[in-house]
């Protein structure tokens, strides 16, 4: 079972965050343990005090990104009082996480999946499924309320998540849209404002 690294100031947490950026920028295969050690001021052998293998670091990066985003989404959904607010929470949390503090870890989760061994994938799949289940429930509620037309809410979830995830390829922080504005425009496409607005 995968235990995510706690979001604190520990050395292990720092290693995971630094590794996330390196894996995203250079790729998992091209990043060496020495690169990670140098970036945090440790001898490469000292990393093995915290992690047994480089793959274990990769799995910790992925687990941290998805777990943190899931916790944020749970809190946002708990505060939402209607299906419309729940859909807004889905889009806002996902974009803020993907284009904000969890960007590197989530990009690694998206693009380095092939680097995870079959033995490690089941634990990450459990974490991913927990997140997607939150999406699925909220979207099914929106479909049942008539806010979104979709014959297959599972396809709807895949389509919306895929669209949001692709934003890492084209979104520019110094561009015309803030993350908040981007989220609102995407919401307006997915979920037109209620009548009279």
XYZ file of C-alpha atoms in Angstrom:
197
model
C 0.000 0.000 0.000
C 1.216 3.475 -0.873
C 1.468 5.938 1.962
C 1.740 9.479 0.631
C 4.424 11.720 2.008
C 2.945 14.083 4.559
C 2.693 17.685 3.410
C 5.160 19.148 5.896
C 8.641 20.663 5.949
C 10.437 17.366 6.428
C 13.487 16.437 4.389
C 11.534 13.627 2.748
C 8.785 16.019 1.675
C 11.395 18.386 0.236
C 12.951 15.521 -1.725
C 9.586 14.603 -3.199
C 8.797 18.173 -4.232
C 12.220 18.682 -5.813
C 12.000 15.322 -7.573
C 8.561 16.276 -8.922
C 10.029 19.303 -10.685
C 13.000 17.369 -12.029
C 10.882 14.461 -13.272
C 8.528 16.904 -14.968
C 11.260 19.001 -16.572
C 13.737 16.263 -17.523
C 11.626 13.124 -17.445
C 11.929 10.253 -14.994
C 14.387 8.237 -17.084
C 16.767 11.170 -17.646
C 16.748 12.329 -14.018
C 19.365 10.622 -11.895
C 19.430 10.115 -8.154
C 22.525 12.321 -8.203
C 20.479 15.110 -9.851
C 17.925 14.934 -7.050
C 20.622 14.813 -4.386
C 22.447 17.803 -5.867
C 19.208 19.802 -6.016
C 18.608 19.339 -2.280
C 22.239 19.395 -1.174
C 22.612 15.696 -0.354
C 24.960 12.995 -1.565
C 23.036 10.683 -3.878
C 23.542 7.778 -1.459
C 21.873 9.765 1.317
C 18.577 9.720 -0.593
C 18.381 5.994 0.028
C 17.953 6.744 3.715
C 14.495 8.059 2.742
C 13.697 5.945 -0.340
C 14.879 2.508 -1.410
C 14.767 3.182 -5.174
C 14.304 5.982 -7.665
C 10.963 4.443 -8.587
C 9.864 4.759 -4.962
C 10.537 8.495 -5.265
C 8.431 8.584 -8.446
C 5.552 6.825 -6.729
C 5.787 9.214 -3.762
C 5.644 12.187 -6.171
C 2.519 10.824 -7.838
C 0.863 9.888 -4.552
C 1.504 13.317 -3.052
C 0.007 15.128 -6.059
C -3.176 13.077 -6.283
C -3.718 12.824 -2.510
C -3.349 16.554 -1.971
C -5.753 17.318 -4.835
C -8.267 14.761 -3.553
C -8.256 16.344 -0.090
C -8.809 19.795 -1.592
C -11.667 18.504 -3.736
C -13.344 16.717 -0.813
C -13.320 19.952 1.180
C -14.682 22.005 -1.736
C -17.468 19.504 -2.435
C -18.428 19.412 1.249
C -18.833 23.198 1.176
C -20.923 23.155 -2.035
C -24.686 23.392 -1.542
C -25.979 22.509 -5.017
C -25.069 20.352 -8.033
C -24.001 23.521 -9.882
C -21.610 24.490 -7.078
C -20.221 20.959 -7.040
C -19.386 21.087 -10.751
C -17.759 24.482 -10.190
C -15.718 22.932 -7.371
C -14.555 20.119 -9.668
C -13.237 22.486 -12.319
C -11.781 25.058 -9.913
C -9.936 22.598 -7.700
C -8.596 20.619 -10.635
C -7.294 23.649 -12.514
C -5.860 25.353 -9.433
C -4.089 22.159 -8.450
C -2.945 21.279 -11.960
C -1.728 24.784 -12.793
C -0.638 25.710 -9.266
C 1.121 24.129 -6.314
C 0.632 20.517 -7.437
C 1.458 21.128 -11.089
C 4.746 19.237 -11.214
C 3.461 16.217 -9.284
C 0.258 15.975 -11.318
C 2.107 16.357 -14.617
C 4.385 13.522 -13.520
C 1.278 11.459 -12.719
C -0.094 12.181 -16.202
C 3.037 11.729 -18.289
C 5.285 9.298 -16.424
C 2.747 6.520 -15.825
C 4.688 4.230 -18.188
C 7.686 4.433 -15.827
C 5.786 2.860 -12.917
C 6.259 -0.899 -12.529
C 3.234 -3.216 -12.551
C 3.852 -3.909 -8.847
C 3.471 -0.221 -7.933
C 0.518 0.662 -10.172
C -2.312 -0.848 -8.065
C -1.700 1.503 -5.122
C -1.663 4.541 -7.413
C -4.793 3.318 -9.186
C -6.598 3.225 -5.821
C -5.613 6.861 -5.211
C -6.628 7.898 -8.734
C -9.960 6.072 -8.443
C -10.772 7.867 -5.173
C -10.322 11.175 -6.947
C -12.293 10.139 -10.015
C -15.105 8.780 -7.825
C -15.591 12.272 -6.401
C -15.846 13.582 -9.951
C -18.208 10.833 -10.992
C -20.639 11.401 -8.121
C -20.784 15.162 -8.674
C -21.250 14.836 -12.441
C -23.964 12.201 -12.048
C -25.776 14.549 -9.680
C -25.513 17.383 -12.227
C -26.831 15.139 -15.009
C -29.726 13.959 -12.802
C -30.562 17.605 -12.018
C -30.671 18.405 -15.757
C -27.717 20.783 -15.616
C -25.661 18.778 -18.118
C -26.873 16.494 -20.897
C -24.925 13.252 -21.026
C -26.026 9.712 -21.809
C -22.893 8.322 -20.203
C -21.593 10.311 -17.206
C -18.394 8.196 -17.239
C -17.612 9.458 -20.744
C -18.457 12.970 -19.571
C -15.932 12.623 -16.716
C -13.216 11.394 -19.064
C -13.889 14.162 -21.579
C -13.864 16.970 -19.020
C -10.818 15.698 -17.132
C -8.952 15.170 -20.409
C -9.720 18.734 -21.497
C -8.628 20.201 -18.181
C -5.455 18.124 -18.082
C -4.431 19.254 -21.546
C -4.337 22.843 -20.268
C -0.825 22.192 -18.894
C 0.324 22.155 -22.509
C -1.005 25.539 -23.514
C -1.821 27.631 -20.428
C 0.580 30.534 -19.838
C 0.786 32.079 -16.366
C 1.714 35.424 -17.868
C -1.016 35.216 -20.513
C -4.377 36.936 -20.752
C -6.246 34.665 -18.330
C -5.732 33.988 -14.655
C -6.461 30.446 -13.479
C -9.724 31.779 -11.975
C -10.765 33.306 -15.307
C -9.824 30.161 -17.183
C -11.870 28.048 -14.762
C -14.887 30.352 -15.168
C -14.724 30.281 -18.969
C -14.432 26.489 -18.984
C -17.360 26.267 -16.570
C -19.462 28.525 -18.820
C -18.852 26.094 -21.707
C -19.594 23.006 -19.627
C -22.399 24.452 -17.556
C -24.142 27.510 -19.001
C -25.262 30.063 -16.402
C -28.781 29.579 -15.037
C -31.623 31.421 -16.756
C -31.778 35.090 -15.907
C -28.024 35.551 -15.429
